[in-house]
mmCIF file of N, CA and C in Angstrom:
data_model
loop_
_atom_site.group_PDB
_atom_site.id
_atom_site.type_symbol
_atom_site.label_atom_id
_atom_site.label_comp_id
_atom_site.label_asym_id
_atom_site.label_seq_id
_atom_site.Cartn_x
_atom_site.Cartn_y
_atom_site.Cartn_z
ATOM 1 N N UNK A 1094 -12.988 -13.858 -7.546
ATOM 2 C CA UNK A 1094 -12.732 -13.367 -6.212
ATOM 3 C C UNK A 1094 -11.341 -12.745 -6.160
ATOM 4 N N UNK A 1095 -11.261 -11.536 -5.603
ATOM 5 C CA UNK A 1095 -9.995 -10.847 -5.488
ATOM 6 C C UNK A 1095 -9.181 -11.467 -4.357
ATOM 7 N N UNK A 1096 -7.934 -11.774 -4.655
ATOM 8 C CA UNK A 1096 -7.026 -12.294 -3.648
ATOM 9 C C UNK A 1096 -5.739 -11.486 -3.681
ATOM 10 N N UNK A 1097 -5.289 -11.054 -2.510
ATOM 11 C CA UNK A 1097 -4.107 -10.215 -2.387
ATOM 12 C C UNK A 1097 -3.188 -10.810 -1.334
ATOM 13 N N UNK A 1098 -1.927 -10.994 -1.682
ATOM 14 C CA UNK A 1098 -0.960 -11.592 -0.768
ATOM 15 C C UNK A 1098 0.282 -10.722 -0.713
ATOM 16 N N UNK A 1099 0.543 -10.127 0.458
ATOM 17 C CA UNK A 1099 1.692 -9.247 0.628
ATOM 18 C C UNK A 1099 2.933 -10.021 1.056
ATOM 19 N N UNK A 1100 4.073 -9.453 0.731
ATOM 20 C CA UNK A 1100 5.346 -9.986 1.186
ATOM 21 C C UNK A 1100 6.376 -8.861 1.145
ATOM 22 N N UNK A 1101 7.522 -9.087 1.741
ATOM 23 C CA UNK A 1101 8.611 -8.130 1.678
ATOM 24 C C UNK A 1101 8.839 -7.319 2.930
ATOM 25 N N UNK A 1102 7.994 -7.475 3.926
ATOM 26 C CA UNK A 1102 8.197 -6.756 5.168
ATOM 27 C C UNK A 1102 9.404 -7.281 5.910
ATOM 28 N N UNK A 1103 9.802 -6.550 6.928
ATOM 29 C CA UNK A 1103 10.944 -6.953 7.714
ATOM 30 C C UNK A 1103 11.355 -5.864 8.666
ATOM 31 N N UNK A 1104 12.526 -6.029 9.244
ATOM 32 C CA UNK A 1104 13.075 -5.075 10.194
ATOM 33 C C UNK A 1104 14.301 -4.403 9.600
ATOM 34 N N UNK A 1105 14.300 -3.071 9.607
ATOM 35 C CA UNK A 1105 15.420 -2.304 9.072
ATOM 36 C C UNK A 1105 15.738 -1.149 10.004
ATOM 37 N N UNK A 1106 16.923 -0.587 9.836
ATOM 38 C CA UNK A 1106 17.297 0.599 10.588
ATOM 39 C C UNK A 1106 16.807 1.853 9.878
ATOM 40 N N UNK A 1107 16.640 2.913 10.636
ATOM 41 C CA UNK A 1107 16.227 4.188 10.057
ATOM 42 C C UNK A 1107 17.142 4.566 8.905
ATOM 43 N N UNK A 1108 16.541 5.040 7.823
ATOM 44 C CA UNK A 1108 17.292 5.389 6.636
ATOM 45 C C UNK A 1108 17.372 4.270 5.617
ATOM 46 N N UNK A 1109 16.964 3.085 6.003
ATOM 47 C CA UNK A 1109 17.004 1.954 5.110
ATOM 48 C C UNK A 1109 15.803 1.897 4.183
ATOM 49 N N UNK A 1110 15.776 0.868 3.351
ATOM 50 C CA UNK A 1110 14.718 0.715 2.356
ATOM 51 C C UNK A 1110 14.147 -0.694 2.369
ATOM 52 N N UNK A 1111 12.897 -0.796 1.981
ATOM 53 C CA UNK A 1111 12.230 -2.071 1.777
ATOM 54 C C UNK A 1111 11.324 -1.948 0.567
ATOM 55 N N UNK A 1112 11.096 -3.055 -0.098
ATOM 56 C CA UNK A 1112 10.148 -3.093 -1.203
ATOM 57 C C UNK A 1112 9.094 -4.144 -0.907
ATOM 58 N N UNK A 1113 7.877 -3.696 -0.699
ATOM 59 C CA UNK A 1113 6.775 -4.595 -0.455
ATOM 60 C C UNK A 1113 6.172 -5.038 -1.776
ATOM 61 N N UNK A 1114 5.742 -6.286 -1.822
ATOM 62 C CA UNK A 1114 5.111 -6.833 -3.013
ATOM 63 C C UNK A 1114 3.729 -7.357 -2.668
ATOM 64 N N UNK A 1115 2.835 -7.272 -3.622
ATOM 65 C CA UNK A 1115 1.481 -7.776 -3.465
ATOM 66 C C UNK A 1115 1.121 -8.577 -4.700
ATOM 67 N N UNK A 1116 1.002 -9.877 -4.536
ATOM 68 C CA UNK A 1116 0.555 -10.737 -5.621
ATOM 69 C C UNK A 1116 -0.957 -10.665 -5.693
ATOM 70 N N UNK A 1117 -1.459 -10.173 -6.809
ATOM 71 C CA UNK A 1117 -2.886 -9.924 -6.948
ATOM 72 C C UNK A 1117 -3.508 -10.836 -7.994
ATOM 73 N N UNK A 1118 -4.721 -11.271 -7.718
ATOM 74 C CA UNK A 1118 -5.473 -12.071 -8.675
ATOM 75 C C UNK A 1118 -6.956 -11.782 -8.512
ATOM 76 N N UNK A 1119 -7.709 -12.012 -9.564
ATOM 77 C CA UNK A 1119 -9.145 -11.833 -9.504
ATOM 78 C C UNK A 1119 -9.617 -10.391 -9.588
ATOM 79 N N UNK A 1120 -8.716 -9.471 -9.819
ATOM 80 C CA UNK A 1120 -9.074 -8.060 -9.899
ATOM 81 C C UNK A 1120 -9.381 -7.676 -11.341
ATOM 82 N N UNK A 1121 -9.898 -6.485 -11.516
ATOM 83 C CA UNK A 1121 -10.127 -5.944 -12.845
ATOM 84 C C UNK A 1121 -9.258 -4.724 -13.045
ATOM 85 N N UNK A 1122 -8.995 -4.391 -14.301
ATOM 86 C CA UNK A 1122 -8.143 -3.253 -14.602
ATOM 87 C C UNK A 1122 -8.721 -1.936 -14.104
ATOM 88 N N UNK A 1123 -10.024 -1.886 -13.913
ATOM 89 C CA UNK A 1123 -10.652 -0.653 -13.466
ATOM 90 C C UNK A 1123 -10.534 -0.430 -11.966
ATOM 91 N N UNK A 1124 -10.084 -1.426 -11.220
ATOM 92 C CA UNK A 1124 -10.004 -1.299 -9.768
ATOM 93 C C UNK A 1124 -8.902 -0.357 -9.321
ATOM 94 N N UNK A 1125 -9.140 0.248 -8.159
ATOM 95 C CA UNK A 1125 -8.145 1.087 -7.519
ATOM 96 C C UNK A 1125 -7.361 0.237 -6.541
ATOM 97 N N UNK A 1126 -6.043 0.305 -6.618
ATOM 98 C CA UNK A 1126 -5.163 -0.498 -5.790
ATOM 99 C C UNK A 1126 -4.418 0.408 -4.822
ATOM 100 N N UNK A 1127 -4.168 -0.090 -3.634
ATOM 101 C CA UNK A 1127 -3.486 0.746 -2.679
ATOM 102 C C UNK A 1127 -2.743 -0.013 -1.605
ATOM 103 N N UNK A 1128 -1.963 0.739 -0.873
ATOM 104 C CA UNK A 1128 -1.271 0.246 0.309
ATOM 105 C C UNK A 1128 -1.754 1.046 1.505
ATOM 106 N N UNK A 1129 -2.093 0.340 2.552
ATOM 107 C CA UNK A 1129 -2.540 0.961 3.783
ATOM 108 C C UNK A 1129 -1.694 0.432 4.928
ATOM 109 N N UNK A 1130 -1.658 1.162 6.029
ATOM 110 C CA UNK A 1130 -0.886 0.708 7.174
ATOM 111 C C UNK A 1130 -1.618 1.018 8.468
ATOM 112 N N UNK A 1131 -1.269 0.253 9.495
ATOM 113 C CA UNK A 1131 -1.892 0.450 10.787
ATOM 114 C C UNK A 1131 -0.902 0.184 11.904
ATOM 115 N N UNK A 1132 -0.866 1.102 12.849
ATOM 116 C CA UNK A 1132 -0.097 0.954 14.078
ATOM 117 C C UNK A 1132 -1.087 0.620 15.185
ATOM 118 N N UNK A 1133 -0.773 -0.332 16.061
ATOM 119 C CA UNK A 1133 -1.692 -0.645 17.156
ATOM 120 C C UNK A 1133 -2.100 0.604 17.924
ATOM 121 N N UNK A 1134 -3.396 0.766 18.132
ATOM 122 C CA UNK A 1134 -3.905 1.913 18.850
ATOM 123 C C UNK A 1134 -4.155 3.141 17.996
ATOM 124 N N UNK A 1135 -3.801 3.079 16.726
ATOM 125 C CA UNK A 1135 -4.024 4.197 15.828
ATOM 126 C C UNK A 1135 -4.902 3.777 14.654
ATOM 127 N N UNK A 1136 -5.452 4.758 13.967
ATOM 128 C CA UNK A 1136 -6.312 4.492 12.826
ATOM 129 C C UNK A 1136 -5.503 3.957 11.652
ATOM 130 N N UNK A 1137 -6.122 3.076 10.903
ATOM 131 C CA UNK A 1137 -5.525 2.623 9.668
ATOM 132 C C UNK A 1137 -5.550 3.773 8.673
ATOM 133 N N UNK A 1138 -4.484 3.933 7.910
ATOM 134 C CA UNK A 1138 -4.413 5.030 6.969
ATOM 135 C C UNK A 1138 -3.993 4.560 5.585
ATOM 136 N N UNK A 1139 -4.486 5.254 4.578
ATOM 137 C CA UNK A 1139 -4.086 5.008 3.207
ATOM 138 C C UNK A 1139 -2.771 5.722 2.969
ATOM 139 N N UNK A 1140 -1.747 5.007 2.585
ATOM 140 C CA UNK A 1140 -0.448 5.626 2.367
ATOM 141 C C UNK A 1140 -0.151 5.839 0.888
ATOM 142 N N UNK A 1141 -0.707 5.015 0.017
ATOM 143 C CA UNK A 1141 -0.465 5.161 -1.411
ATOM 144 C C UNK A 1141 -1.541 4.443 -2.202
ATOM 145 N N UNK A 1142 -1.845 4.956 -3.392
ATOM 146 C CA UNK A 1142 -2.835 4.307 -4.222
ATOM 147 C C UNK A 1142 -2.669 4.655 -5.680
ATOM 148 N N UNK A 1143 -3.238 3.831 -6.525
ATOM 149 C CA UNK A 1143 -3.224 4.048 -7.964
ATOM 150 C C UNK A 1143 -4.259 3.146 -8.606
ATOM 151 N N UNK A 1144 -4.752 3.552 -9.789
ATOM 152 C CA UNK A 1144 -5.604 2.669 -10.557
ATOM 153 C C UNK A 1144 -4.767 1.524 -11.099
ATOM 154 N N UNK A 1145 -5.371 0.351 -11.172
ATOM 155 C CA UNK A 1145 -4.671 -0.813 -11.685
ATOM 156 C C UNK A 1145 -4.102 -0.541 -13.072
ATOM 157 N N UNK A 1146 -4.864 0.159 -13.900
ATOM 158 C CA UNK A 1146 -4.447 0.458 -15.261
ATOM 159 C C UNK A 1146 -3.528 1.659 -15.350
ATOM 160 N N UNK A 1147 -3.297 2.332 -14.227
ATOM 161 C CA UNK A 1147 -2.454 3.504 -14.201
ATOM 162 C C UNK A 1147 -3.243 4.761 -13.905
ATOM 163 N N UNK A 1148 -2.549 5.786 -13.448
ATOM 164 C CA UNK A 1148 -3.193 7.038 -13.117
ATOM 165 C C UNK A 1148 -3.746 7.049 -11.701
ATOM 166 N N UNK A 1149 -4.273 8.186 -11.317
ATOM 167 C CA UNK A 1149 -4.887 8.318 -10.005
ATOM 168 C C UNK A 1149 -3.921 8.191 -8.845
ATOM 169 N N UNK A 1150 -2.673 8.590 -9.022
ATOM 170 C CA UNK A 1150 -1.672 8.440 -7.976
ATOM 171 C C UNK A 1150 -2.024 9.247 -6.740
ATOM 172 N N UNK A 1151 -1.821 8.608 -5.599
ATOM 173 C CA UNK A 1151 -2.038 9.265 -4.320
ATOM 174 C C UNK A 1151 -0.971 8.821 -3.339
ATOM 175 N N UNK A 1152 -0.470 9.776 -2.567
ATOM 176 C CA UNK A 1152 0.448 9.484 -1.484
ATOM 177 C C UNK A 1152 0.061 10.314 -0.273
ATOM 178 N N UNK A 1153 0.087 9.686 0.876
ATOM 179 C CA UNK A 1153 -0.096 10.438 2.105
ATOM 180 C C UNK A 1153 1.055 11.424 2.260
ATOM 181 N N UNK A 1154 0.759 12.571 2.860
ATOM 182 C CA UNK A 1154 1.794 13.588 3.014
ATOM 183 C C UNK A 1154 3.027 13.054 3.737
ATOM 184 N N UNK A 1155 2.819 12.144 4.666
ATOM 185 C CA UNK A 1155 3.918 11.642 5.471
ATOM 186 C C UNK A 1155 4.904 10.779 4.686
ATOM 187 N N UNK A 1156 4.504 10.303 3.503
ATOM 188 C CA UNK A 1156 5.381 9.418 2.738
ATOM 189 C C UNK A 1156 5.778 9.990 1.386
ATOM 190 N N UNK A 1157 5.251 11.142 1.022
ATOM 191 C CA UNK A 1157 5.588 11.750 -0.263
ATOM 192 C C UNK A 1157 7.084 11.974 -0.373
ATOM 193 N N UNK A 1158 7.626 11.599 -1.516
ATOM 194 C CA UNK A 1158 9.048 11.746 -1.750
ATOM 195 C C UNK A 1158 9.871 10.583 -1.266
ATOM 196 N N UNK A 1159 9.269 9.690 -0.483
ATOM 197 C CA UNK A 1159 9.990 8.542 0.048
ATOM 198 C C UNK A 1159 9.436 7.210 -0.451
ATOM 199 N N UNK A 1160 8.121 7.134 -0.635
ATOM 200 C CA UNK A 1160 7.476 5.896 -1.068
ATOM 201 C C UNK A 1160 7.017 6.023 -2.510
ATOM 202 N N UNK A 1161 7.034 4.911 -3.230
ATOM 203 C CA UNK A 1161 6.564 4.875 -4.605
ATOM 204 C C UNK A 1161 5.710 3.635 -4.822
ATOM 205 N N UNK A 1162 4.498 3.831 -5.318
ATOM 206 C CA UNK A 1162 3.629 2.713 -5.646
ATOM 207 C C UNK A 1162 3.727 2.435 -7.142
ATOM 208 N N UNK A 1163 3.782 1.177 -7.499
ATOM 209 C CA UNK A 1163 3.860 0.804 -8.901
ATOM 210 C C UNK A 1163 3.223 -0.559 -9.109
ATOM 211 N N UNK A 1164 2.982 -0.893 -10.359
ATOM 212 C CA UNK A 1164 2.386 -2.173 -10.687
ATOM 213 C C UNK A 1164 3.076 -2.763 -11.896
ATOM 214 N N UNK A 1165 3.356 -4.044 -11.830
ATOM 215 C CA UNK A 1165 3.914 -4.774 -12.951
ATOM 216 C C UNK A 1165 2.787 -5.604 -13.553
ATOM 217 N N UNK A 1166 2.281 -5.164 -14.706
ATOM 218 C CA UNK A 1166 1.172 -5.860 -15.328
ATOM 219 C C UNK A 1166 1.513 -7.258 -15.798
ATOM 220 N N UNK A 1167 2.776 -7.496 -16.103
ATOM 221 C CA UNK A 1167 3.185 -8.810 -16.589
ATOM 222 C C UNK A 1167 3.071 -9.878 -15.515
ATOM 223 N N UNK A 1168 3.240 -9.480 -14.260
ATOM 224 C CA UNK A 1168 3.197 -10.435 -13.156
ATOM 225 C C UNK A 1168 2.033 -10.200 -12.204
ATOM 226 N N UNK A 1169 1.199 -9.214 -12.497
ATOM 227 C CA UNK A 1169 0.074 -8.865 -11.629
ATOM 228 C C UNK A 1169 0.534 -8.609 -10.201
ATOM 229 N N UNK A 1170 1.598 -7.846 -10.084
ATOM 230 C CA UNK A 1170 2.184 -7.552 -8.783
ATOM 231 C C UNK A 1170 2.155 -6.055 -8.517
ATOM 232 N N UNK A 1171 1.666 -5.689 -7.360
ATOM 233 C CA UNK A 1171 1.677 -4.307 -6.903
ATOM 234 C C UNK A 1171 2.848 -4.139 -5.948
ATOM 235 N N UNK A 1172 3.584 -3.052 -6.095
ATOM 236 C CA UNK A 1172 4.751 -2.812 -5.272
ATOM 237 C C UNK A 1172 4.620 -1.530 -4.468
ATOM 238 N N UNK A 1173 5.303 -1.503 -3.348
ATOM 239 C CA UNK A 1173 5.491 -0.272 -2.606
ATOM 240 C C UNK A 1173 6.966 -0.181 -2.256
ATOM 241 N N UNK A 1174 7.677 0.689 -2.966
ATOM 242 C CA UNK A 1174 9.074 0.933 -2.671
ATOM 243 C C UNK A 1174 9.139 1.969 -1.565
ATOM 244 N N UNK A 1175 9.779 1.620 -0.469
ATOM 245 C CA UNK A 1175 9.864 2.493 0.688
ATOM 246 C C UNK A 1175 11.326 2.830 0.938
ATOM 247 N N UNK A 1176 11.664 4.101 0.772
ATOM 248 C CA UNK A 1176 13.020 4.576 0.985
ATOM 249 C C UNK A 1176 13.079 5.509 2.178
ATOM 250 N N UNK A 1177 14.271 5.668 2.716
ATOM 251 C CA UNK A 1177 14.496 6.543 3.868
ATOM 252 C C UNK A 1177 13.472 6.266 4.963
ATOM 253 N N UNK A 1178 13.349 5.006 5.306
ATOM 254 C CA UNK A 1178 12.372 4.616 6.317
ATOM 255 C C UNK A 1178 12.705 5.222 7.673
ATOM 256 N N UNK A 1179 11.678 5.582 8.394
ATOM 257 C CA UNK A 1179 11.802 6.190 9.706
ATOM 258 C C UNK A 1179 11.023 5.380 10.726
ATOM 259 N N UNK A 1180 11.367 5.501 12.004
ATOM 260 C CA UNK A 1180 10.649 4.724 13.025
ATOM 261 C C UNK A 1180 9.133 4.901 12.965
ATOM 262 N N UNK A 1181 8.667 6.084 12.607
ATOM 263 C CA UNK A 1181 7.225 6.306 12.528
ATOM 264 C C UNK A 1181 6.563 5.559 11.376
ATOM 265 N N UNK A 1182 7.356 4.959 10.500
ATOM 266 C CA UNK A 1182 6.808 4.130 9.433
ATOM 267 C C UNK A 1182 6.514 2.711 9.903
ATOM 268 N N UNK A 1183 6.940 2.382 11.106
ATOM 269 C CA UNK A 1183 6.681 1.052 11.655
ATOM 270 C C UNK A 1183 5.180 0.799 11.715
ATOM 271 N N UNK A 1184 4.739 -0.273 11.085
ATOM 272 C CA UNK A 1184 3.311 -0.575 11.017
ATOM 273 C C UNK A 1184 3.105 -1.900 10.318
ATOM 274 N N UNK A 1185 1.876 -2.389 10.388
ATOM 275 C CA UNK A 1185 1.465 -3.493 9.548
ATOM 276 C C UNK A 1185 0.976 -2.885 8.237
ATOM 277 N N UNK A 1186 1.526 -3.337 7.144
ATOM 278 C CA UNK A 1186 1.171 -2.812 5.837
ATOM 279 C C UNK A 1186 0.281 -3.794 5.094
ATOM 280 N N UNK A 1187 -0.774 -3.269 4.504
ATOM 281 C CA UNK A 1187 -1.751 -4.082 3.799
ATOM 282 C C UNK A 1187 -1.879 -3.651 2.348
ATOM 283 N N UNK A 1188 -1.947 -4.607 1.476
ATOM 284 C CA UNK A 1188 -2.317 -4.376 0.094
ATOM 285 C C UNK A 1188 -3.835 -4.438 0.021
ATOM 286 N N UNK A 1189 -4.445 -3.536 -0.726
ATOM 287 C CA UNK A 1189 -5.896 -3.496 -0.792
ATOM 288 C C UNK A 1189 -6.372 -3.065 -2.165
ATOM 289 N N UNK A 1190 -7.627 -3.385 -2.457
ATOM 290 C CA UNK A 1190 -8.226 -3.021 -3.735
ATOM 291 C C UNK A 1190 -9.682 -2.664 -3.544
ATOM 292 N N UNK A 1191 -10.174 -1.803 -4.412
ATOM 293 C CA UNK A 1191 -11.565 -1.408 -4.363
ATOM 294 C C UNK A 1191 -12.102 -1.108 -5.739
ATOM 295 N N UNK A 1192 -13.407 -1.117 -5.852
ATOM 296 C CA UNK A 1192 -14.047 -0.898 -7.144
ATOM 297 C C UNK A 1192 -14.232 0.578 -7.472
ATOM 298 N N UNK A 1193 -14.159 1.423 -6.455
ATOM 299 C CA UNK A 1193 -14.332 2.853 -6.645
ATOM 300 C C UNK A 1193 -13.311 3.600 -5.810
ATOM 301 N N UNK A 1194 -13.093 4.862 -6.146
ATOM 302 C CA UNK A 1194 -12.127 5.671 -5.441
ATOM 303 C C UNK A 1194 -12.722 7.006 -5.051
ATOM 304 N N UNK A 1195 -12.496 7.388 -3.804
ATOM 305 C CA UNK A 1195 -12.839 8.720 -3.355
ATOM 306 C C UNK A 1195 -11.673 9.648 -3.653
ATOM 307 N N UNK A 1196 -11.908 10.939 -3.529
ATOM 308 C CA UNK A 1196 -10.872 11.924 -3.790
ATOM 309 C C UNK A 1196 -10.671 12.809 -2.574
ATOM 310 N N UNK A 1197 -9.630 12.579 -1.798
ATOM 311 C CA UNK A 1197 -8.613 11.531 -1.908
ATOM 312 C C UNK A 1197 -9.165 10.165 -1.484
ATOM 313 N N UNK A 1198 -8.454 9.095 -1.807
ATOM 314 C CA UNK A 1198 -8.955 7.772 -1.416
ATOM 315 C C UNK A 1198 -9.014 7.643 0.098
ATOM 316 N N UNK A 1199 -10.007 6.918 0.568
ATOM 317 C CA UNK A 1199 -10.211 6.706 1.988
ATOM 318 C C UNK A 1199 -10.293 5.219 2.279
ATOM 319 N N UNK A 1200 -10.189 4.880 3.553
ATOM 320 C CA UNK A 1200 -10.190 3.494 3.985
ATOM 321 C C UNK A 1200 -11.378 2.722 3.435
ATOM 322 N N UNK A 1201 -12.539 3.348 3.463
ATOM 323 C CA UNK A 1201 -13.769 2.679 3.050
ATOM 324 C C UNK A 1201 -13.822 2.354 1.558
ATOM 325 N N UNK A 1202 -12.926 2.915 0.773
ATOM 326 C CA UNK A 1202 -12.878 2.614 -0.653
ATOM 327 C C UNK A 1202 -12.423 1.189 -0.922
ATOM 328 N N UNK A 1203 -11.702 0.608 0.010
ATOM 329 C CA UNK A 1203 -11.038 -0.663 -0.232
ATOM 330 C C UNK A 1203 -11.813 -1.819 0.399
ATOM 331 N N UNK A 1204 -12.413 -2.629 -0.439
ATOM 332 C CA UNK A 1204 -13.202 -3.754 0.037
ATOM 333 C C UNK A 1204 -12.465 -5.071 0.069
ATOM 334 N N UNK A 1205 -11.297 -5.108 -0.523
ATOM 335 C CA UNK A 1205 -10.501 -6.326 -0.583
ATOM 336 C C UNK A 1205 -9.157 -6.081 0.065
ATOM 337 N N UNK A 1206 -8.736 -7.008 0.899
ATOM 338 C CA UNK A 1206 -7.516 -6.842 1.694
ATOM 339 C C UNK A 1206 -6.627 -8.067 1.670
ATOM 340 N N UNK A 1207 -5.333 -7.826 1.759
ATOM 341 C CA UNK A 1207 -4.394 -8.901 1.977
ATOM 342 C C UNK A 1207 -4.256 -9.180 3.456
ATOM 343 N N UNK A 1208 -3.356 -10.073 3.803
ATOM 344 C CA UNK A 1208 -3.188 -10.478 5.194
ATOM 345 C C UNK A 1208 -2.273 -9.552 5.979
ATOM 346 N N UNK A 1209 -1.526 -8.721 5.287
ATOM 347 C CA UNK A 1209 -0.630 -7.783 5.932
ATOM 348 C C UNK A 1209 0.788 -8.298 6.042
ATOM 349 N N UNK A 1210 1.735 -7.370 6.057
ATOM 350 C CA UNK A 1210 3.135 -7.700 6.271
ATOM 351 C C UNK A 1210 3.727 -6.640 7.187
ATOM 352 N N UNK A 1211 4.466 -7.075 8.185
ATOM 353 C CA UNK A 1211 4.968 -6.167 9.206
ATOM 354 C C UNK A 1211 6.249 -5.478 8.757
ATOM 355 N N UNK A 1212 6.295 -4.168 8.967
ATOM 356 C CA UNK A 1212 7.493 -3.374 8.734
ATOM 357 C C UNK A 1212 7.896 -2.738 10.055
ATOM 358 N N UNK A 1213 9.123 -2.976 10.465
ATOM 359 C CA UNK A 1213 9.623 -2.421 11.709
ATOM 360 C C UNK A 1213 10.907 -1.646 11.426
ATOM 361 N N UNK A 1214 10.925 -0.386 11.831
ATOM 362 C CA UNK A 1214 12.076 0.480 11.589
ATOM 363 C C UNK A 1214 12.648 0.905 12.934
ATOM 364 N N UNK A 1215 13.895 0.593 13.156
ATOM 365 C CA UNK A 1215 14.548 0.933 14.413
ATOM 366 C C UNK A 1215 15.415 2.166 14.246
ATOM 367 N N UNK A 1216 15.567 2.917 15.323
ATOM 368 C CA UNK A 1216 16.377 4.125 15.298
ATOM 369 C C UNK A 1216 17.821 3.821 15.643
#
């Protein structure tokens, strides 16, 4: 059974940085891993993704150049490095995994979810 546990969220000022972590277990190397976010009243969106084994990088246009998704195979941890955070990045962030990937990846690709970690960016 896939289990995903996020951590690293918090409150920062605009221009600051945070690094989200996702402790993953029960996944396979062939799975697609990603970070998604949701603001109350808005649709959940895929912000970044990659294959567990590498490749298949995807970033939403709104975060390109600022966010970086990576995985540490030694610790089975998925990361989302978020730099130059802006108020519009405020959201609940979720680590997710799926057995297949669309091009580009979509919400429905991800069948496994973490509990979420809140990121709040103040101006």
